[in-house]
Coordinates of C-alpha atoms and ligand atoms in Angstrom, one line a residue:
M1 CA 0.0 0.0 0.0
S2 CA 1.3 3.5 -0.8
E3 CA 2.3 5.8 2.0
K4 CA -0.2 8.6 2.8
V5 CA 1.1 12.2 3.0
A6 CA -0.9 15.3 4.1
I7 CA 0.3 18.6 2.8
I8 CA -0.8 21.8 4.5
G9 CA -1.1 24.8 2.1
S10 CA -1.4 25.1 -1.7
G11 CA 1.1 27.8 -2.5
F12 CA 3.8 27.2 -5.1
A13 CA 5.8 25.1 -2.7
G14 CA 2.9 22.9 -1.5
L15 CA 1.7 22.3 -5.0
A16 CA 5.2 21.5 -6.3
A17 CA 5.8 19.1 -3.4
A18 CA 2.4 17.4 -4.0
C19 CA 3.3 16.8 -7.7
Y20 CA 6.7 15.3 -6.9
L21 CA 5.4 13.1 -4.1
A22 CA 2.5 11.8 -6.2
K23 CA 4.8 11.1 -9.1
D24 CA 6.9 9.0 -6.6
G25 CA 3.9 6.9 -5.7
F26 CA 2.8 8.6 -2.5
E27 CA -0.9 9.0 -1.8
V28 CA -1.1 12.8 -1.4
T29 CA -3.9 15.0 0.0
L30 CA -3.4 18.7 0.0
Y31 CA -5.3 20.8 2.5
E32 CA -5.8 24.5 1.8
K33 CA -7.6 26.9 4.2
N34 CA -8.8 29.3 1.4
D35 CA -11.4 28.5 -1.2
T36 CA -8.9 28.4 -4.1
V37 CA -5.4 27.1 -4.4
G38 CA -2.4 29.4 -5.0
G39 CA -1.6 31.0 -1.7
R40 CA 0.0 34.3 -2.1
A41 CA -0.3 33.9 -5.9
R42 CA -4.1 33.8 -6.0
R43 CA -6.2 35.8 -8.5
L44 CA -8.8 38.5 -8.2
V45 CA -11.4 38.8 -10.9
K46 CA -13.8 41.7 -10.8
D47 CA -16.0 43.4 -13.4
G48 CA -14.1 41.9 -16.3
F49 CA -10.6 42.8 -14.8
T50 CA -8.1 40.2 -13.7
F51 CA -5.4 40.8 -11.2
D52 CA -2.6 38.7 -9.7
I53 CA -3.1 39.2 -6.0
G54 CA 0.6 38.6 -5.3
P55 CA 3.5 37.8 -7.7
S56 CA 3.7 39.4 -11.1
W57 CA 7.4 39.2 -12.2
Y58 CA 8.1 35.9 -14.1
W59 CA 11.8 35.7 -13.8
M60 CA 14.2 32.7 -14.2
P61 CA 12.1 30.9 -16.8
D62 CA 14.7 28.0 -16.7
I63 CA 13.4 27.0 -13.3
F64 CA 9.8 26.7 -14.4
E65 CA 11.1 24.7 -17.4
R66 CA 13.0 22.4 -15.0
F67 CA 10.0 21.9 -12.9
F68 CA 7.7 20.9 -15.7
A69 CA 10.5 18.8 -17.3
D70 CA 10.6 16.7 -14.2
F71 CA 7.1 15.5 -15.3
N72 CA 8.0 15.2 -18.9
K73 CA 6.1 18.4 -19.6
K74 CA 6.9 22.0 -20.6
P75 CA 5.4 25.3 -19.6
A76 CA 4.0 25.6 -23.1
D77 CA 1.8 22.6 -22.5
Y78 CA -0.1 24.7 -20.0
Y79 CA 0.4 28.4 -20.6
H80 CA 1.7 30.9 -23.2
L81 CA 4.7 32.9 -22.3
D82 CA 5.8 36.3 -23.8
K83 CA 9.1 38.0 -23.2
L84 CA 8.3 41.6 -22.2
S85 CA 9.8 44.4 -24.3
P86 CA 10.7 46.7 -22.7
A87 CA 11.2 44.5 -19.6
Y88 CA 10.2 47.4 -17.3
A89 CA 10.4 51.1 -16.7
V90 CA 12.1 52.9 -13.8
V91 CA 10.5 56.2 -13.0
F92 CA 12.8 58.8 -11.3
E93 CA 11.9 62.3 -10.3
D94 CA 13.1 63.9 -13.6
E95 CA 13.0 61.1 -16.1
T96 CA 11.9 57.5 -16.8
I97 CA 14.4 54.9 -17.9
T98 CA 13.1 51.9 -19.8
I99 CA 15.0 48.6 -19.6
G100 CA 15.2 46.8 -22.9
D101 CA 14.6 43.1 -23.5
N102 CA 18.3 42.3 -24.4
L103 CA 21.7 43.1 -23.0
A104 CA 22.9 45.2 -26.0
A105 CA 19.9 47.6 -25.6
I106 CA 20.5 47.8 -21.8
K107 CA 24.2 48.5 -22.3
A108 CA 23.3 51.3 -24.7
T109 CA 21.0 52.8 -22.1
F110 CA 23.7 52.6 -19.4
E111 CA 26.4 54.2 -21.7
Q112 CA 24.1 57.1 -22.3
K113 CA 23.8 57.8 -18.6
E114 CA 27.5 57.1 -17.7
K115 CA 30.4 57.0 -20.0
G116 CA 32.2 53.6 -19.8
S117 CA 29.4 51.9 -18.0
A118 CA 28.4 49.6 -20.9
S119 CA 31.6 47.5 -20.6
K120 CA 31.4 47.5 -16.8
L121 CA 27.8 46.3 -17.1
Q122 CA 29.0 43.4 -19.4
E123 CA 31.5 42.5 -16.6
V124 CA 28.8 42.5 -14.0
V125 CA 26.5 40.4 -16.0
D126 CA 29.3 37.9 -16.9
K127 CA 30.1 37.5 -13.2
A128 CA 26.4 37.3 -12.3
G129 CA 26.0 34.6 -14.9
E130 CA 28.8 32.6 -13.4
N131 CA 27.2 32.9 -10.0
Y132 CA 23.8 32.0 -11.5
D133 CA 25.3 28.8 -12.8
I134 CA 26.8 27.9 -9.5
A135 CA 23.8 28.9 -7.4
I136 CA 20.8 28.0 -9.5
R137 CA 22.0 25.0 -11.4
N138 CA 23.5 23.5 -8.3
L139 CA 23.5 25.0 -4.8
V140 CA 19.8 25.9 -4.5
Y141 CA 18.9 22.3 -5.2
R142 CA 20.5 21.2 -1.9
P143 CA 18.3 20.8 1.2
G144 CA 20.2 23.1 3.6
E145 CA 20.8 20.2 6.0
S146 CA 24.5 20.8 6.5
P147 CA 27.0 23.7 5.9
L148 CA 29.1 21.2 3.9
E149 CA 26.6 21.4 1.1
L150 CA 27.9 24.8 0.3
V151 CA 31.5 23.7 0.0
T152 CA 32.3 22.9 -3.6
T153 CA 35.4 23.7 -5.7
Q154 CA 33.5 26.5 -7.2
T155 CA 32.2 28.1 -4.0
V156 CA 35.6 27.9 -2.3
Q157 CA 36.9 30.3 -5.0
K158 CA 33.9 32.6 -4.3
L159 CA 34.4 33.0 -0.5
G160 CA 34.8 36.8 -0.9
A161 CA 31.3 36.9 -2.5
F162 CA 29.8 35.8 0.7
I163 CA 31.6 38.4 2.7
G164 CA 31.0 41.5 0.5
N165 CA 27.6 42.9 -0.3
V166 CA 25.7 43.9 -3.4
S167 CA 25.4 47.6 -2.6
K168 CA 29.2 48.0 -2.1
D169 CA 30.0 46.1 -5.3
V170 CA 27.6 48.2 -7.4
R171 CA 28.8 51.5 -6.1
K172 CA 32.5 50.5 -6.7
K173 CA 31.7 50.2 -10.4
F174 CA 29.0 52.8 -11.1
S175 CA 28.5 56.4 -9.9
D176 CA 25.3 57.4 -11.5
P177 CA 22.7 57.0 -8.7
K178 CA 20.0 55.9 -11.2
L179 CA 22.1 53.1 -12.6
V180 CA 23.0 52.2 -9.0
S181 CA 19.3 51.9 -8.2
I182 CA 18.6 49.9 -11.3
L183 CA 21.4 47.4 -10.5
E184 CA 20.4 47.1 -6.8
F185 CA 16.7 46.6 -7.6
P186 CA 16.7 42.8 -8.4
V187 CA 18.0 41.7 -4.9
L188 CA 15.0 43.4 -3.3
F189 CA 13.1 40.3 -4.4
L190 CA 15.3 38.4 -1.8
G191 CA 13.7 40.5 1.0
A192 CA 16.7 42.5 2.4
T193 CA 18.4 45.7 1.4
P194 CA 21.3 45.5 -1.1
G195 CA 23.7 46.5 1.7
N196 CA 22.5 43.4 3.7
T197 CA 22.6 41.0 0.8
P198 CA 25.8 39.0 0.1
S199 CA 27.6 39.8 -3.2
F200 CA 27.0 36.3 -4.4
Y201 CA 23.3 37.1 -4.8
N202 CA 24.2 39.4 -7.7
F203 CA 23.1 36.4 -9.8
M204 CA 19.8 38.3 -9.7
N205 CA 21.3 40.8 -12.2
Y206 CA 21.8 37.9 -14.6
A207 CA 18.2 36.8 -14.0
D208 CA 17.1 40.4 -14.8
F209 CA 19.4 41.4 -17.7
G210 CA 20.5 38.0 -18.9
L211 CA 17.3 36.0 -18.9
G212 CA 14.7 38.7 -19.1
T213 CA 11.2 39.4 -17.8
W214 CA 8.4 37.2 -19.0
H215 CA 4.6 37.2 -18.8
P216 CA 2.3 34.2 -18.8
K217 CA -0.7 35.2 -20.8
G218 CA -3.6 35.7 -18.3
G219 CA -1.1 36.4 -15.5
M220 CA 1.0 34.5 -13.0
Y221 CA -2.0 32.7 -11.7
E222 CA -1.9 30.7 -15.0
V223 CA 1.2 28.9 -13.5
I224 CA -0.9 28.0 -10.5
V225 CA -3.7 26.7 -12.8
A226 CA -1.1 24.7 -14.6
M227 CA 0.3 23.1 -11.4
E228 CA -3.2 22.4 -10.1
K229 CA -3.9 20.6 -13.4
L230 CA -0.6 18.7 -13.2
A231 CA -1.3 17.7 -9.6
N232 CA -4.8 16.4 -10.6
E233 CA -3.3 14.5 -13.5
L234 CA -0.9 12.9 -11.0
G235 CA -3.7 11.9 -8.6
V236 CA -3.3 14.5 -5.9
V237 CA -6.5 15.1 -3.9
I238 CA -6.9 18.8 -3.3
K239 CA -9.2 19.9 -0.5
T240 CA -10.0 23.7 -0.3
N241 CA -11.8 25.4 2.6
A242 CA -9.8 23.0 4.7
P243 CA -7.9 24.8 7.4
V244 CA -5.7 22.6 9.5
S245 CA -6.1 23.4 13.2
K246 CA -3.7 20.9 14.7
I247 CA -0.8 18.6 13.9
L248 CA -1.0 15.4 16.0
V249 CA 2.1 13.7 17.4
D250 CA 2.1 10.3 19.1
T251 CA 4.0 9.3 22.3
S252 CA 7.1 8.3 20.3
D253 CA 7.3 11.8 18.9
R254 CA 6.2 10.7 15.4
V255 CA 3.5 12.6 13.5
S256 CA 0.2 10.8 13.5
G257 CA -2.3 13.1 11.7
I258 CA -4.0 16.4 11.5
I259 CA -7.3 18.0 12.5
V260 CA -9.2 19.7 9.7
N261 CA -12.5 21.4 10.3
G262 CA -12.8 19.5 13.6
E263 CA -12.2 16.1 12.0
K264 CA -9.2 13.9 12.7
H265 CA -7.3 12.4 9.7
L266 CA -4.5 9.9 10.2
Y267 CA -1.2 10.4 8.4
S268 CA 2.3 8.9 8.9
T269 CA 3.9 11.9 7.1
V270 CA 2.9 15.6 7.1
L271 CA 4.4 18.4 5.1
C272 CA 3.7 22.0 6.1
G273 CA 3.6 24.4 3.2
A274 CA 2.0 27.2 5.3
D275 CA 4.2 29.9 6.9
Y276 CA 6.6 28.1 9.2
H277 CA 5.8 30.1 12.4
H278 CA 2.1 29.3 11.9
S279 CA 2.8 25.6 11.1
E280 CA 4.7 25.2 14.3
S281 CA 1.9 26.8 16.3
L282 CA -0.3 23.8 15.2
L283 CA 1.9 21.6 17.4
E284 CA 2.0 21.4 21.2
P285 CA 4.8 23.8 22.5
Q286 CA 7.2 20.9 23.4
H287 CA 7.2 19.8 19.7
R288 CA 8.1 23.2 18.3
Q289 CA 11.7 23.7 17.2
Y290 CA 11.8 27.5 17.3
K291 CA 10.8 29.8 20.1
E292 CA 9.1 33.1 19.6
S293 CA 12.5 34.8 20.3
Y294 CA 13.9 33.0 17.3
W295 CA 11.4 34.5 15.0
E296 CA 11.6 37.9 16.7
K297 CA 15.3 38.1 15.8
K298 CA 15.0 37.2 12.2
T299 CA 15.1 39.7 9.3
F300 CA 11.7 39.3 7.7
A301 CA 11.0 40.4 4.1
P302 CA 8.6 43.3 3.9
S303 CA 4.9 43.2 4.1
S304 CA 3.0 45.4 1.5
L305 CA 0.1 47.7 1.0
I306 CA -1.4 46.7 -2.4
F307 CA -4.2 48.3 -4.4
Y308 CA -6.0 46.6 -7.3
V309 CA -7.6 49.3 -9.4
G310 CA -9.9 49.2 -12.4
F311 CA -9.6 52.2 -14.7
D312 CA -12.2 53.0 -17.3
K313 CA -9.7 54.3 -19.9
K314 CA -6.3 53.3 -21.3
L315 CA -3.5 55.1 -19.4
K316 CA -0.5 56.8 -21.0
N317 CA 3.2 56.9 -20.2
I318 CA 3.2 53.5 -18.5
E319 CA 4.7 50.0 -19.2
H320 CA 3.6 46.6 -18.1
H321 CA 6.0 46.9 -15.0
N322 CA 6.9 50.3 -13.5
L323 CA 9.1 51.0 -10.6
F324 CA 8.6 54.4 -9.0
F325 CA 12.0 55.1 -7.6
D326 CA 11.4 58.9 -7.4
T327 CA 11.9 59.2 -3.7
D328 CA 14.7 58.4 -1.3
F329 CA 15.3 54.7 -1.2
E330 CA 17.6 54.8 1.8
K331 CA 15.0 56.5 3.9
H332 CA 12.3 54.1 2.9
A333 CA 14.6 51.1 3.6
H334 CA 15.3 52.6 7.0
E335 CA 11.6 52.8 7.7
I336 CA 11.2 49.1 6.7
Y337 CA 14.2 47.5 8.4
E338 CA 15.8 49.8 11.0
D339 CA 13.0 51.8 12.5
P340 CA 9.7 50.1 11.4
Q341 CA 7.0 52.7 10.7
W342 CA 4.7 53.8 7.9
P343 CA 7.1 55.4 5.3
E344 CA 7.0 59.1 4.7
E345 CA 7.5 59.1 1.0
P346 CA 7.6 55.4 -0.2
L347 CA 8.9 54.0 -3.3
F348 CA 6.2 52.0 -5.0
Y349 CA 5.7 49.5 -7.9
A350 CA 2.8 49.6 -10.4
N351 CA 1.9 47.0 -13.0
F352 CA -0.7 47.2 -15.8
T353 CA -0.7 43.7 -17.3
S354 CA -3.4 45.0 -19.7
V355 CA -0.7 47.1 -21.5
T356 CA 0.6 43.9 -23.1
D357 CA -2.1 41.3 -22.3
P358 CA -5.6 42.4 -23.4
T359 CA -7.2 39.3 -21.6
T360 CA -6.7 41.0 -18.2
A361 CA -9.0 44.1 -18.7
P362 CA -12.0 44.9 -20.7
E363 CA -11.3 46.7 -24.0
G364 CA -10.3 50.4 -23.6
K365 CA -9.6 49.9 -19.9
E366 CA -6.6 49.3 -17.7
N367 CA -6.0 47.1 -14.7
G368 CA -3.6 48.8 -12.2
F369 CA -1.8 47.0 -9.4
F370 CA 0.1 49.3 -7.0
L371 CA 2.4 48.0 -4.3
I372 CA 4.1 49.8 -1.4
P373 CA 6.7 47.7 0.5
L374 CA 6.2 48.1 4.3
A375 CA 7.7 46.8 7.5
P376 CA 5.9 43.7 8.7
G377 CA 3.8 44.0 11.8
L378 CA 2.7 47.7 11.3
E379 CA -0.7 48.9 12.4
D380 CA -3.1 48.6 9.4
T381 CA -6.3 50.7 9.3
P382 CA -8.7 51.8 6.5
E383 CA -7.6 55.4 7.1
L384 CA -3.9 54.6 6.7
R385 CA -4.7 52.7 3.5
A386 CA -6.7 55.7 2.1
T387 CA -3.9 58.2 3.0
Y388 CA -1.3 56.1 1.1
F389 CA -3.6 55.6 -1.9
D390 CA -3.9 59.4 -2.2
K391 CA -0.2 59.8 -1.7
I392 CA 0.9 57.5 -4.5
M393 CA -1.9 58.5 -6.9
K394 CA -0.7 62.1 -6.7
R395 CA 2.8 61.0 -7.5
F396 CA 1.6 58.6 -10.2
E397 CA -0.4 61.4 -11.9
A398 CA 2.4 63.9 -11.7
R399 CA 5.1 61.5 -13.1
T400 CA 2.9 60.1 -15.9
D401 CA 1.4 63.5 -16.7
Q402 CA -2.3 62.5 -16.6
N403 CA -5.4 62.5 -14.4
V404 CA -6.4 59.0 -13.4
K405 CA -8.3 59.4 -10.2
D406 CA -11.5 60.4 -12.0
S407 CA -11.3 57.2 -14.1
I408 CA -11.3 54.8 -11.2
I409 CA -14.2 52.3 -11.5
F410 CA -13.2 50.4 -8.3
K411 CA -10.3 49.8 -6.0
E412 CA -9.6 46.9 -3.6
S413 CA -6.8 46.8 -1.1
F414 CA -4.7 44.2 0.7
C415 CA -2.3 44.9 3.6
V416 CA -0.8 43.5 6.8
N417 CA -4.1 42.4 8.3
D418 CA -5.1 40.6 5.1
F419 CA -1.7 38.8 4.9
K420 CA -2.3 37.5 8.5
E421 CA -5.9 36.5 7.9
A422 CA -5.5 35.0 4.4
Y423 CA -2.3 33.1 4.9
N424 CA -1.5 33.0 8.6
S425 CA 1.5 35.0 7.8
Y426 CA 3.9 36.0 10.6
K427 CA 3.5 39.7 11.3
G428 CA 1.8 39.9 7.9
N429 CA 5.0 39.4 5.9
A430 CA 4.5 39.2 2.2
Y431 CA 7.7 37.4 1.0
G432 CA 8.8 35.4 4.0
M433 CA 12.2 35.6 5.5
A434 CA 15.0 37.6 3.8
N435 CA 18.1 36.0 2.2
T436 CA 20.7 37.7 4.3
L437 CA 24.2 36.1 5.0
L438 CA 22.9 34.6 8.3
Q439 CA 19.7 33.5 6.8
T440 CA 21.1 31.5 3.8
A441 CA 21.0 27.8 3.1
F442 CA 21.6 25.7 6.3
L443 CA 21.0 28.8 8.4
R444 CA 17.3 29.0 7.4
P445 CA 14.5 27.1 9.2
N446 CA 14.8 23.3 8.6
L447 CA 13.0 21.4 6.0
R448 CA 12.8 18.5 8.4
S449 CA 11.6 18.8 12.0
R450 CA 14.3 17.9 14.4
K451 CA 11.7 17.2 17.1
V452 CA 8.9 15.3 15.4
K453 CA 9.6 12.3 13.2
S454 CA 8.1 12.4 9.7
L455 CA 7.2 16.1 9.9
F456 CA 8.5 18.3 7.1
F457 CA 8.3 21.9 6.0
T458 CA 8.5 23.8 2.7
G459 CA 8.0 27.2 1.3
Q460 CA 9.5 30.7 1.2
L461 CA 10.6 30.6 4.8
T462 CA 12.7 27.6 4.3
V463 CA 15.4 26.9 1.6
P464 CA 16.2 28.4 -0.8
G465 CA 14.1 31.5 0.1
P466 CA 11.5 34.0 -1.1
G467 CA 10.1 34.1 -4.6
V468 CA 8.2 31.9 -7.0
P469 CA 11.2 30.0 -8.5
P470 CA 12.7 29.3 -5.0
S471 CA 9.3 28.1 -3.8
L472 CA 9.1 25.6 -6.7
I473 CA 12.6 24.4 -5.7
S474 CA 11.7 24.2 -2.0
G475 CA 8.7 21.9 -2.9
K476 CA 11.1 19.6 -4.8
L477 CA 13.6 19.5 -1.9
A478 CA 11.0 18.7 0.7
A479 CA 9.6 15.9 -1.5
E480 CA 13.1 14.5 -1.9
L481 CA 13.7 14.5 1.8
I482 CA 10.4 12.8 2.5
K483 CA 11.2 10.1 0.0
K484 CA 14.7 9.6 1.5
H485 CA 13.4 9.3 5.0
S486 CA 10.4 7.1 4.2
A487 CA 12.8 4.7 2.6
Q488 CA 14.9 4.5 5.8
Ligands
LIG1 C1 2.5 40.9 -3.0 C2 3.5 39.9 -3.4 C3 4.3 40.1 -4.6 C4 5.2 39.2 -5.0 N1 5.9 39.3 -6.1 C5 6.7 38.3 -6.6 C6 7.1 38.4 -8.0 O1 6.8 39.3 -8.7 N2 7.9 37.3 -8.4 C7 8.2 36.3 -7.6 O2 8.9 35.4 -8.0 N3 7.8 36.2 -6.3 C8 7.0 37.2 -5.8 N4 6.4 37.1 -4.6 C9 6.8 36.0 -3.7 C10 6.1 34.7 -4.0 O3 4.7 35.0 -4.3 C11 6.2 33.8 -2.8 O4 7.5 33.6 -2.5 C12 5.5 32.4 -3.1 O5 4.2 32.6 -3.7 C13 5.4 31.7 -1.7 O6 4.8 30.5 -1.9 P1 4.7 29.5 -0.7 O7 4.2 28.2 -1.2 O8 6.0 29.4 0.1 O9 3.7 30.2 0.3 P2 2.1 30.6 0.2 O10 1.8 31.0 -1.2 O11 1.9 31.6 1.3 O12 1.3 29.3 0.5 C14 1.0 28.9 1.8 C15 -0.4 28.3 1.8 O13 -0.7 27.8 3.1 C16 -2.1 28.1 3.3 N5 -2.3 27.9 4.8 C17 -1.9 28.7 5.8 N6 -2.3 28.2 7.0 C18 -3.0 27.1 6.7 C19 -3.7 26.1 7.5 N7 -3.7 26.2 8.8 N8 -4.4 25.1 6.9 C20 -4.4 25.0 5.5 N9 -3.7 25.9 4.7 C21 -3.1 26.9 5.3 C22 -2.2 29.5 2.8 O14 -3.6 29.9 2.7 C23 -1.5 29.4 1.5 O15 -2.3 29.0 0.5 C24 5.5 38.0 -4.2 C25 4.7 37.8 -3.0 C26 3.7 38.8 -2.6 C27 2.9 38.5 -1.4

C-alpha cells in the first residue's frame, strides 16, 4: 500500500511538493484553508478585470522549465509565455528609464547615462551569470541540512562573494545614482536591502538582464492553474476550505495526523507548506523547534500595501511593469528594516498587465496593481490605506502626466491584516524571510523537523528562500527529503 502524505497549504511550494510526491507513488492529499489554491499567488477577478493578488514578475524561466520537465512536460503545455519588451520602466523624479529586452539595448541605455558603463555592465552580467550557474544550477537544489553542502570547488573560490555585499559592489563600479538603483533593484526580491545581501546574490542581475522578464498570458495565476492541473493528473487530492487546526504527534514523537474542520485524519507523514511560524503553532509547544524569540530576531522580508484598481480608460506613459524610484530609497529602507514605521514618501511599484495582455482588462480599460513595501507588523487601518492611496496616486499622476483618479471604477486593497488573515503570515509578511548572509542555506528554518519524526516543512521561509522560483525548488527539496526518510 502506498504511503499517505498530508500537505498543508497550496502555494507554489505545497503544490510543487504534491506533484513530486504523487509522481513518486505517495498518496497525497493537499489541505488549503482558502477557497482556491495558489496561496500568495491567488487571483482577483472583478467586473471583467483580472489581477494577480501577489507575484507578477516571471523571472528565471529556466526554473519553471526544469519543474515541468521533471514531469515530462513544458510550460507551453499549460500556458503561453511572452518576453516583455521593454522589460520594465524605472521612474525617477526627472526622467523615466526603460530597460530593454536584451543586453545590447540595456548596455546602450547605461552608456548614455554614464560613459564607460556599458563595458562595466558586461563584466557585472558575466560574473552574475557565473554565480547564477553555481547557485541555480547547483547550490539551491540542496536541502540546507549541512554547511558542507555549500563547500564545492566553485564556491571555495567565491568566498569573498559571501563576505561582500551587493550595494558596495555596485557602487564600486557605477557612480550614476539611477544606474546604481537599477542594479540594486533585483535583490530586493530576496527580501533585504542590497547592503545586507551577500555579493554572491548578484546572480539576480543575470536573472534580470541575462534571462529577461516574461509574462504568462492571463497572469502569474496561470502557473498555479497549470500546477493544479498537473497535480490532478498525478492523482493528488486537493481539499480547499480545509484549514488545518492541529498537527497530531504520538507518544514516540512521530507525527500521526492532522485535525481539519474539527475532524481527525490519520497520516504517517505531514508536510507543512504554510508559513513556518504558523505551522509550528499547530503543534504542542514541546514539539516546536523554534521559540518566539527566534522569529523575533529574524530579518523578515517586507509586508506590502497593495491596491487593485480598475480604470475606465487606457492610461499613457506606462509600461507593463513600472518601478517608482522617485523618492529616497535609503529613507524608505530605514523605515522598513531599521525603524519600522509607515514610510513618509515610499517607493512603489505599479503594474498594468493590460498594457501587453488584453485578456486582463475589458477593451479600452486598464488594470492597475500598486504595491508599497512596508515593515511587517505595522498597524493597518482603513484610514492609513486611504492616505497612502492618495499619496501614491498624486505622484503617479504627476510622473505620468495625466489625471487618473477620476477614471477609477473600483479599488480593492490588501495589507498587513489581510496577509495575516488570508495566509496565517507571521506579522503579515509578504515574501517570507529575507536571504541575508545569516539566513542563507543551512541557516534557514529546517525542511525536516528535528523534534517530530516524519514532519517536514517547505515554502519561502525555508530553503532556498522567497520568490516563486525558489518556492518551486523548495517543494522539490522537501519531497526528496520525505522520499529519502520514508525509505529508511
Ligand atoms: C505581493 C507579493 C508580490 C510578490 N511578487 C513576486 C514576484 O513578482 N515574483 C516572484 O517570483 N515572487 C513574488 N512574490 C513572492 C512569491 O509570491 C512567494 O515567494 C511564493 O508565492 C510563496 O509560496 P509558498 O508556497 O511558500 O507560500 P504561500 O503562497 O503563502 O502558500 C502557503 C499556503 O498555506 C495556506 N495555509 C496557511 N495556513 C493554513 C492552515 N492552517 N491550513 C491549511 N492551509 C493553510 C495559505 O492559505 C497558503 O495558500 C510576491 C509575494 C507577494 C505577497
